[in-house]
């Protein structure tokens, strides 16, 4: 690794003051498979660019595909065909290096890139830029990208990536997000080569201690290079209490997420089916249907739950955009997060709390970044549907408790998960390795 060593000390000093300008950092270049408004990574890149713009730091973006509109706060954006190719593309990697050399940024911030060649070529002997790699998900450490094993109450897999993973997939032991994809030795080799790319970057950024633990188990000796950064959460400026007061006299419970097995919608439906409450409850489901057979199973569970409790109504509101989901949270009394896989962060919980909705979740993955049991929400151990049901009942029945939990959750987010805190933490990473 050819580490840059000339980041000015005054950048480090600026961290601990009111940050409105950052001497020594003029530009940051993001590299990601997608641009626009596709998902959480793209939203993060856009929000960080918006935060840095008033500080006279220019943001640039190299991408493979555009979904929706390009963020207006980008100084420049360059499409590189093949950048999102999961089998690798040497021409794309060379174009990345050429474009980076032309822009000459102070920081190269790599996101969802699947080709180890990109990292190797970026790490040139003469480079003057810092290379950061934000590992957003489990792609580098898991062939199926979920780190989930079937047949266990806690399905989270902590095993390092190896040939055993191929055997487990072939034997049907792994939960697969893409059931029509098969994996070979070449796929494993490419993924291991991607993991080896950590030696070509100056620092690795993750969103939770859970993600850091996974990486450390996969790459021994890497711990000092991995930093957990607080993810900034958008604040909601709507008059939430007025919205909640204006809704009909019924409890509103919300699930928002991909409709697929690992997201655990079936857990929420089974828990509602056991609920012994004689008050009107509306359960609203939002998200894209990724698995039709699983969705059919969930619809059967929904009908069963409604037949058990005539006060319960269940409706599917469709695949909503960010603003529509936020509005849905403002209507909610309770948001359920029943994911059974190891989500890197579980940002749904934070977005719910910001909108004054209480949260109940399964205690897996990075969800404990936001939720501490009986402090900022309820955490239920995997496999205990009765406890999940009882938790829903307790939260809906006790407004004082809901208000206490959401108030504590909002205070946590306001103190640790703002744009300012994220930038301070990000710059500490740069200064620690390069001052």
PDB file of C-alpha atoms in Angstrom, residues 152-156 267 337-342 361-365 367 379-388:
ATOM      1  CA  UNK A 152     -31.537 -22.153  13.320  1.00  0.00           C
ATOM      2  CA  UNK A 153     -33.359 -19.688  15.564  1.00  0.00           C
ATOM      3  CA  UNK A 154     -30.514 -17.230  15.085  1.00  0.00           C
ATOM      4  CA  UNK A 155     -29.650 -17.610  11.420  1.00  0.00           C
ATOM      5  CA  UNK A 156     -26.728 -15.150  11.347  1.00  0.00           C
ATOM      6  CA  UNK A 267     -42.566 -13.140  11.956  1.00  0.00           C
ATOM      7  CA  UNK A 337     -38.283  -4.640  12.349  1.00  0.00           C
ATOM      8  CA  UNK A 338     -38.448  -8.473  12.341  1.00  0.00           C
ATOM      9  CA  UNK A 339     -35.378  -9.077  10.154  1.00  0.00           C
ATOM     10  CA  UNK A 340     -33.881 -12.483  10.872  1.00  0.00           C
ATOM     11  CA  UNK A 341     -30.625 -11.911   8.965  1.00  0.00           C
ATOM     12  CA  UNK A 342     -27.669  -9.814  10.082  1.00  0.00           C
ATOM     13  CA  UNK A 361     -37.070  -5.538  16.508  1.00  0.00           C
ATOM     14  CA  UNK A 362     -35.327  -8.879  16.560  1.00  0.00           C
ATOM     15  CA  UNK A 363     -31.914  -8.679  18.189  1.00  0.00           C
ATOM     16  CA  UNK A 364     -29.729  -9.579  15.210  1.00  0.00           C
ATOM     17  CA  UNK A 365     -27.096  -7.743  13.184  1.00  0.00           C
ATOM     18  CA  UNK A 367     -29.936  -3.102  14.892  1.00  0.00           C
ATOM     19  CA  UNK A 379     -35.283  -6.039  21.284  1.00  0.00           C
ATOM     20  CA  UNK A 380     -36.592  -9.609  21.107  1.00  0.00           C
ATOM     21  CA  UNK A 381     -34.366 -12.648  20.743  1.00  0.00           C
ATOM     22  CA  UNK A 382     -34.819 -14.587  17.463  1.00  0.00           C
ATOM     23  CA  UNK A 383     -37.248 -17.507  17.498  1.00  0.00           C
ATOM     24  CA  UNK A 384     -39.527 -16.142  20.219  1.00  0.00           C
ATOM     25  CA  UNK A 385     -42.671 -15.102  18.342  1.00  0.00           C
ATOM     26  CA  UNK A 386     -44.753 -15.074  21.533  1.00  0.00           C
ATOM     27  CA  UNK A 387     -42.392 -12.513  23.072  1.00  0.00           C
ATOM     28  CA  UNK A 388     -42.589 -10.440  19.885  1.00  0.00           C
TER      29      UNK A 388
END
